[in-house]
Short mmCIF file of C-alpha atoms in Angstrom, two decimals:
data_model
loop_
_atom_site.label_atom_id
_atom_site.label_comp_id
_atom_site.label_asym_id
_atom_site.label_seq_id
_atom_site.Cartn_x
_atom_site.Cartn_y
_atom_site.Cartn_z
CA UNK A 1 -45.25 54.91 23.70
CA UNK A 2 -43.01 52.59 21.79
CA UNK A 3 -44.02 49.11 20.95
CA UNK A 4 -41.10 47.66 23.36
CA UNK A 5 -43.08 49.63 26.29
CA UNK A 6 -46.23 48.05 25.39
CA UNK A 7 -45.32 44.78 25.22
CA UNK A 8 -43.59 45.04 28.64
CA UNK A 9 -46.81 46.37 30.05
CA UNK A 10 -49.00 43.64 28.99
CA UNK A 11 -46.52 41.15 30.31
CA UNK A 12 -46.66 43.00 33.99
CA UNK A 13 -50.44 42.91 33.88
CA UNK A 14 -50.51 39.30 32.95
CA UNK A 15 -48.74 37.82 35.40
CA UNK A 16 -50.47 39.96 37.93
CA UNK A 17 -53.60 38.81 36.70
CA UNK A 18 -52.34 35.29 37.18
CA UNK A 19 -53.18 34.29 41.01
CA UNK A 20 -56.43 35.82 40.70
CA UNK A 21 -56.99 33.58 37.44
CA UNK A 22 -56.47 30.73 38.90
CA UNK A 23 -58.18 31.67 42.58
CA UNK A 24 -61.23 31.64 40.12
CA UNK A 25 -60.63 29.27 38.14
CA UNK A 26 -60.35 26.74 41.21
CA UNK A 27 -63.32 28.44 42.77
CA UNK A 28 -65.47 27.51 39.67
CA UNK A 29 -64.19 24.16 39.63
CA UNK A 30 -65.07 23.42 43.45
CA UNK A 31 -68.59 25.04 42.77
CA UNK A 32 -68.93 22.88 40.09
CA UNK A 33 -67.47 19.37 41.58
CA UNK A 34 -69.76 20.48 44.65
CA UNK A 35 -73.05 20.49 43.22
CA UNK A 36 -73.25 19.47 39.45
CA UNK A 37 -70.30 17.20 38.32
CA UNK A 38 -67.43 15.79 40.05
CA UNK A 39 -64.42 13.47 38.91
CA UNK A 40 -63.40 10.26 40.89
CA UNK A 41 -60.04 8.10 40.45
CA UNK A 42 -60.61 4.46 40.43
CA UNK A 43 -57.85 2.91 43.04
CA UNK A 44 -59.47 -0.61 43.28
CA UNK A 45 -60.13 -3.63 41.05
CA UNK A 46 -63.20 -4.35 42.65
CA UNK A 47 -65.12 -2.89 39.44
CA UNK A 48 -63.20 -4.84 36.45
CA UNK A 49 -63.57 -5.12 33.94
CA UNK A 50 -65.91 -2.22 33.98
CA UNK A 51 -63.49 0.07 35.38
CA UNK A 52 -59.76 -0.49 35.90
CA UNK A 53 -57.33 1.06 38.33
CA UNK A 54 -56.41 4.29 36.97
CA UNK A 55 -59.49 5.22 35.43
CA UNK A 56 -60.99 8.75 35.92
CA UNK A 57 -65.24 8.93 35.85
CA UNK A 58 -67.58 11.40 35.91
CA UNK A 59 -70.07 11.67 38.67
CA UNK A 60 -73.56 13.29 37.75
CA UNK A 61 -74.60 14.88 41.32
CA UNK A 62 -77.89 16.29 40.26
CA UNK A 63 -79.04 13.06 38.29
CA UNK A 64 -80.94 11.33 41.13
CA UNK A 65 -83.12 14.81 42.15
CA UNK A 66 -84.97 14.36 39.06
CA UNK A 67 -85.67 10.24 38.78
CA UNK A 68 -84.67 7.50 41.20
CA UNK A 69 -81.50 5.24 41.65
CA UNK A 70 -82.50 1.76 39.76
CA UNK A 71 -80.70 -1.26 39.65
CA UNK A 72 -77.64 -1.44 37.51
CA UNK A 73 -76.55 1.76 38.11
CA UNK A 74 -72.76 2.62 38.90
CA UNK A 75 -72.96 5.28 41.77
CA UNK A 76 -70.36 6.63 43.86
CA UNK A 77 -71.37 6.89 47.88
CA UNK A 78 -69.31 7.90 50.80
CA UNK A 79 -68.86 5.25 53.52
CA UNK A 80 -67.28 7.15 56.05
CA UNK A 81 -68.41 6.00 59.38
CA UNK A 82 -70.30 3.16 57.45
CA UNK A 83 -67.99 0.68 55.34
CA UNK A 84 -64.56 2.58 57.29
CA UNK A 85 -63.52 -1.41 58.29
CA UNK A 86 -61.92 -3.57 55.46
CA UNK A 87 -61.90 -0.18 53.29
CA UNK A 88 -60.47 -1.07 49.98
CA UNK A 89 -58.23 2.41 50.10
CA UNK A 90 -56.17 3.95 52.89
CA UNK A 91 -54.94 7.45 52.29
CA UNK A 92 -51.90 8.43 54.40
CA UNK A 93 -52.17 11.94 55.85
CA UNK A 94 -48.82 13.64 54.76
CA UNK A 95 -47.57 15.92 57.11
CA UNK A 96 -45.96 18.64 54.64
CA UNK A 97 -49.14 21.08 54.28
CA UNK A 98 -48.36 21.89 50.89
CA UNK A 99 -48.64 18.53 50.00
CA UNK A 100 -51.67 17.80 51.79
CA UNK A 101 -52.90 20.60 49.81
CA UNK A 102 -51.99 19.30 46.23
CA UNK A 103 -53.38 15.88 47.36
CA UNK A 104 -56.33 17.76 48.34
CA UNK A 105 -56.77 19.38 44.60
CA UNK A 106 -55.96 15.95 43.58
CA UNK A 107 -58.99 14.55 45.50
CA UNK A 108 -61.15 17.31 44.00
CA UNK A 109 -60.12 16.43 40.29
CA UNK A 110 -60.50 12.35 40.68
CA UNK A 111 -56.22 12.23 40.56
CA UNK A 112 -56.57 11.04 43.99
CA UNK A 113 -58.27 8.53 45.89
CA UNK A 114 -60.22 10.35 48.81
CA UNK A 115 -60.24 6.85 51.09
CA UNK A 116 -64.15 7.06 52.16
CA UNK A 117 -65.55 6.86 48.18
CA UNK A 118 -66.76 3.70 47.29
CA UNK A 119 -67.64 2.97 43.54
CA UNK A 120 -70.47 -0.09 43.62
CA UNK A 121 -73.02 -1.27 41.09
CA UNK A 122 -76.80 -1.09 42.61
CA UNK A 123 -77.63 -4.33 42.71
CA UNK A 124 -81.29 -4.59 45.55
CA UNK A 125 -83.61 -1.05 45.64
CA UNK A 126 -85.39 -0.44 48.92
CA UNK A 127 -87.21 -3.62 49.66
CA UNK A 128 -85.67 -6.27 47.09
CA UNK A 129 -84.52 -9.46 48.71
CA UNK A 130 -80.98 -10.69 47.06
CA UNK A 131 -79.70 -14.15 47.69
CA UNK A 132 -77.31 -16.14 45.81
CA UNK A 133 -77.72 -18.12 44.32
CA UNK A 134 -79.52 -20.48 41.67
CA UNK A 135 -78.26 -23.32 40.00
CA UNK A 136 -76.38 -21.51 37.54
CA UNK A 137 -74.83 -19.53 40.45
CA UNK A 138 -76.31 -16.30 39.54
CA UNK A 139 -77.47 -14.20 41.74
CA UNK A 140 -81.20 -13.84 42.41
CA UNK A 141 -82.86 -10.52 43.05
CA UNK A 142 -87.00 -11.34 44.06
CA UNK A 143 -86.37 -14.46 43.04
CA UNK A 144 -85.41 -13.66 39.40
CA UNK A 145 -82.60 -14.89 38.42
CA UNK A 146 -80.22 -12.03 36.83
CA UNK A 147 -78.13 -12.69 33.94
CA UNK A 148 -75.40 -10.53 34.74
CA UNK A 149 -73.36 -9.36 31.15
CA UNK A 150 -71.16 -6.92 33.51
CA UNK A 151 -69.19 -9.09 35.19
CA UNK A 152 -65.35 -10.23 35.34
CA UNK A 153 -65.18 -13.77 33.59
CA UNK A 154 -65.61 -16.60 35.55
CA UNK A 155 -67.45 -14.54 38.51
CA UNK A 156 -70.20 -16.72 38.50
CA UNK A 157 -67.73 -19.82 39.82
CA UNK A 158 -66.39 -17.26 42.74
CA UNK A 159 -69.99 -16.97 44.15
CA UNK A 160 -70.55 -17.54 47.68
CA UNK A 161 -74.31 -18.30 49.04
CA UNK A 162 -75.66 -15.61 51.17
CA UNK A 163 -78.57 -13.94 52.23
CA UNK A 164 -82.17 -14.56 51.26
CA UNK A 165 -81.02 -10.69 52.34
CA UNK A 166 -84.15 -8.08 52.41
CA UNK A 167 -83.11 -5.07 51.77
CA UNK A 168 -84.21 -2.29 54.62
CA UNK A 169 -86.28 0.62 53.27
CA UNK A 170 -84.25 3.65 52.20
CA UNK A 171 -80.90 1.25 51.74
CA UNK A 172 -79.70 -0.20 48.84
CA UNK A 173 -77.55 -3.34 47.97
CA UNK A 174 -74.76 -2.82 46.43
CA UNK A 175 -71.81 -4.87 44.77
CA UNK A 176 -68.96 -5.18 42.47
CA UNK A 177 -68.24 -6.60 39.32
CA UNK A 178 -65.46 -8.36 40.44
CA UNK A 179 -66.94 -10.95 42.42
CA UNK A 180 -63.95 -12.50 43.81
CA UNK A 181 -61.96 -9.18 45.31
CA UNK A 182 -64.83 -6.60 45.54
CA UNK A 183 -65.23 -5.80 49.68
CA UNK A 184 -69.05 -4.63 49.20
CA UNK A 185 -72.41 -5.54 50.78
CA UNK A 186 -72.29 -8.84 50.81
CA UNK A 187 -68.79 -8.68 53.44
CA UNK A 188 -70.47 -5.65 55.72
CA UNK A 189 -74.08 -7.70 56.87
CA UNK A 190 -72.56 -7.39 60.40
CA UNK A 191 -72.46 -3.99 59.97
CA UNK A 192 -75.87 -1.01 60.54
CA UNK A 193 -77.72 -1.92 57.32
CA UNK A 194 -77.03 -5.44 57.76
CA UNK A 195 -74.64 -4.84 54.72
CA UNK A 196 -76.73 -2.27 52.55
CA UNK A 197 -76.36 1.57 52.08
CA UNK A 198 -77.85 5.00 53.11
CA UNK A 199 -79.68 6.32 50.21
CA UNK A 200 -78.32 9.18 51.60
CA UNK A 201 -75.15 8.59 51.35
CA UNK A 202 -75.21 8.23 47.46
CA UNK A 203 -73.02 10.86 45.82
CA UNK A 204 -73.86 10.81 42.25
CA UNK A 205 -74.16 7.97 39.13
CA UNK A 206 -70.88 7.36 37.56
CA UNK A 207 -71.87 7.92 33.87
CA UNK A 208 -68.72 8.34 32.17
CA UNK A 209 -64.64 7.08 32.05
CA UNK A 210 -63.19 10.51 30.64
CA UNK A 211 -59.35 9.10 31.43
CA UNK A 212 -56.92 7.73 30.48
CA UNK A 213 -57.47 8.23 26.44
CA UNK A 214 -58.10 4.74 25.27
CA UNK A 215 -60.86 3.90 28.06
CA UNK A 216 -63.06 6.73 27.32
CA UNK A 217 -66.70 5.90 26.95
CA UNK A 218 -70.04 5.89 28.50
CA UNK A 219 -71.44 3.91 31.67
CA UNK A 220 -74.75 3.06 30.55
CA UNK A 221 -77.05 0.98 33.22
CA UNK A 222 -77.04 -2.67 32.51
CA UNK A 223 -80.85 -4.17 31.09
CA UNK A 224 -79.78 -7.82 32.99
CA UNK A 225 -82.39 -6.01 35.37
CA UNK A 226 -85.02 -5.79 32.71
CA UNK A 227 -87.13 -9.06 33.54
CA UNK A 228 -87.56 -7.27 36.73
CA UNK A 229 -88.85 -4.19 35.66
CA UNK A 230 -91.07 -5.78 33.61
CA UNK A 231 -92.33 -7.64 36.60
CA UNK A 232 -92.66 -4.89 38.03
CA UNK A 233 -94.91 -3.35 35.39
CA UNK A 234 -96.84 -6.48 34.91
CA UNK A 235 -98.06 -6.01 38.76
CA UNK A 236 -98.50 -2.82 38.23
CA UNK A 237 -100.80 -3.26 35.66
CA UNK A 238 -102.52 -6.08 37.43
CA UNK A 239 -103.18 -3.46 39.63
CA UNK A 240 -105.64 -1.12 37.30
CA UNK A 241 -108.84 -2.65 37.15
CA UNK A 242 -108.65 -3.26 41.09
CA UNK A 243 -108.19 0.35 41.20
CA UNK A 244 -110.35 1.49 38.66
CA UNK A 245 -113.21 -1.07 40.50
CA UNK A 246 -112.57 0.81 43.58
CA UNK A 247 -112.60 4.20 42.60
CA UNK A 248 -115.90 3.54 40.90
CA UNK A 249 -117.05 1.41 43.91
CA UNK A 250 -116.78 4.67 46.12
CA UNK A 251 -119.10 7.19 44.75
CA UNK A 252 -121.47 4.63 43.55
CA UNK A 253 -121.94 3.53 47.27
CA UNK A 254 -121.73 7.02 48.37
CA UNK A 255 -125.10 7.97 45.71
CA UNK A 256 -126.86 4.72 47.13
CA UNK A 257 -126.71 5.81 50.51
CA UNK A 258 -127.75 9.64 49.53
CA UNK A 259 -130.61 7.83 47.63
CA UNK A 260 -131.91 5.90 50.39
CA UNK A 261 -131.70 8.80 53.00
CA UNK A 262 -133.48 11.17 50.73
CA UNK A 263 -136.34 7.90 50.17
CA UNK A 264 -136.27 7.50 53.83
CA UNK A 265 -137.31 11.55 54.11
CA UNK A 266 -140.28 10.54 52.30
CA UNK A 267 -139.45 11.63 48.46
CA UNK A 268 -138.58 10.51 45.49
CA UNK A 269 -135.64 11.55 44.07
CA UNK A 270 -136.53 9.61 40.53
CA UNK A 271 -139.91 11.79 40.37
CA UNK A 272 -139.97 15.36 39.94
CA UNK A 273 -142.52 17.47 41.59
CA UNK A 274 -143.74 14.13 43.94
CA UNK A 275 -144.82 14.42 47.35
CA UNK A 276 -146.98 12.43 50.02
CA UNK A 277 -149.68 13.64 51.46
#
């Protein structure tokens, strides 16, 4: 077979090899995006100046099975049927199909807004109570003032008193960096939640901007809720010798009581071999 013939063949098989390269290929990607890691598009300036409009991030989905959501996180949650009034984002349904379905793929590689994603930094776990605020208008999360190195300038002089706000148990509060513009928990207390979030709901933690080229970099989780968690831990350790009195309490009371029984039966427990007669 001449060289000429070969070349030709390989050409047919590639490009029928073609659609079912790329059925897989987007098959991996969905399983992937589905379960493990999934891209967002930014289409708000409600996060600024941690993210800006047109930025891509990376949402870990398996993150929060193996340690819990804390404050300062950057999560992605779906508010359908929850935040769907005053929603930053309307997508327009397109009524071509095979546009629907490129805005589709779009969705599923963060090109596209989806329209029920929000993007929100944790700001209140299960519990908290957030109000603002103190004198310096920050906000105040258990009555701990948080110095906030996150946010857009000047967003402390665009804060509006709310709350003391307790946040219900398997909610969280959330809000954005951008004071001023960001439509978040503090502008949906009329709504189920009195403005907090499912836990359920929760997607994933953003953890990194992967586009465009010259924003790329990590989302680490703010320490401006560090005096917290070392309250936190302070309590907690407060905590040990009560519980280390009380677990020694128990069987101690439990061995007087078998002691006086046994005395009551007419031995002594303390004397081997003694007996009344």
């Amino acid at each position: 077979m001449s060289a000429k013939k070969k070349g030709e063949d390989s050409q047919g098989s590639f490009w029928k090899e073609l659609p079912i390269l790329i059925v897989v290929a987007l098959v991996l990607a969905f399983v992937i995006q589905r379960w493990v890691v999934q891209p967002f598009h930014i289409p708000s300036r409600s996060m600024e100046e941690t993210l800006l409009v047109g930025d891509r991030v990376l949402v870990n989905k398996l993150v929060y099975q193996f340690r819990d959501i804390e404050r300062g996180d950057v999560i992605v949650f779906n508010g359908g049927g929850n935040w769907d009034e005053g929603s930053e984002v309307a997508v327009v349904p397109d009524g071509n199909p095979i546009s629907r379905f490129f805005t589709w793929v779009g969705q599923q590689l963060g090109a596209a807004p989806t329209g029920k994603d929000y993007i929100k930094r944790v700001i209140g776990l299960p519990g908290d109570t957030v109000e603002c605020c103190d004198e310096q208008n920050r906000l105040m999360v258990n009555g701990v003032a948080v110095d906030e190195d996150y946010l857009y300038p000047d967003s402390l002089a665009t804060h509006q008193e709310f709350g003391p706000v307790t946040v219900p148990e398997g909610h969280l509060w959330v809000m954005g960096d951008h004071r001023a513009i960001s439509y978040d928990s503090r502008m949906h207390q009329s709504d189920n939640g009195g403005g907090s979030i499912p836990e359920e709901s929760v997607v994933g933690h953003a953890f990194v901007i992967v586009w465009p080229v010259e924003n790329i970099g990590t989302l680490s989780s703010s320490d401006a809720f560090d005096e917290l968690h070392d309250e936190a831990a302070d309590q907690a350790a407060a905590a040990v010798p009560l519980a280390l009195g009380v677990a020694g309490a128990v069987p101690l009371h439990l061995l007087g009581r078998s002691l006086a029984r046994r005395s009551r039966r007419g031995g002594d427990p303390g004397i081997a071999g003694s007996s009344h007669g």
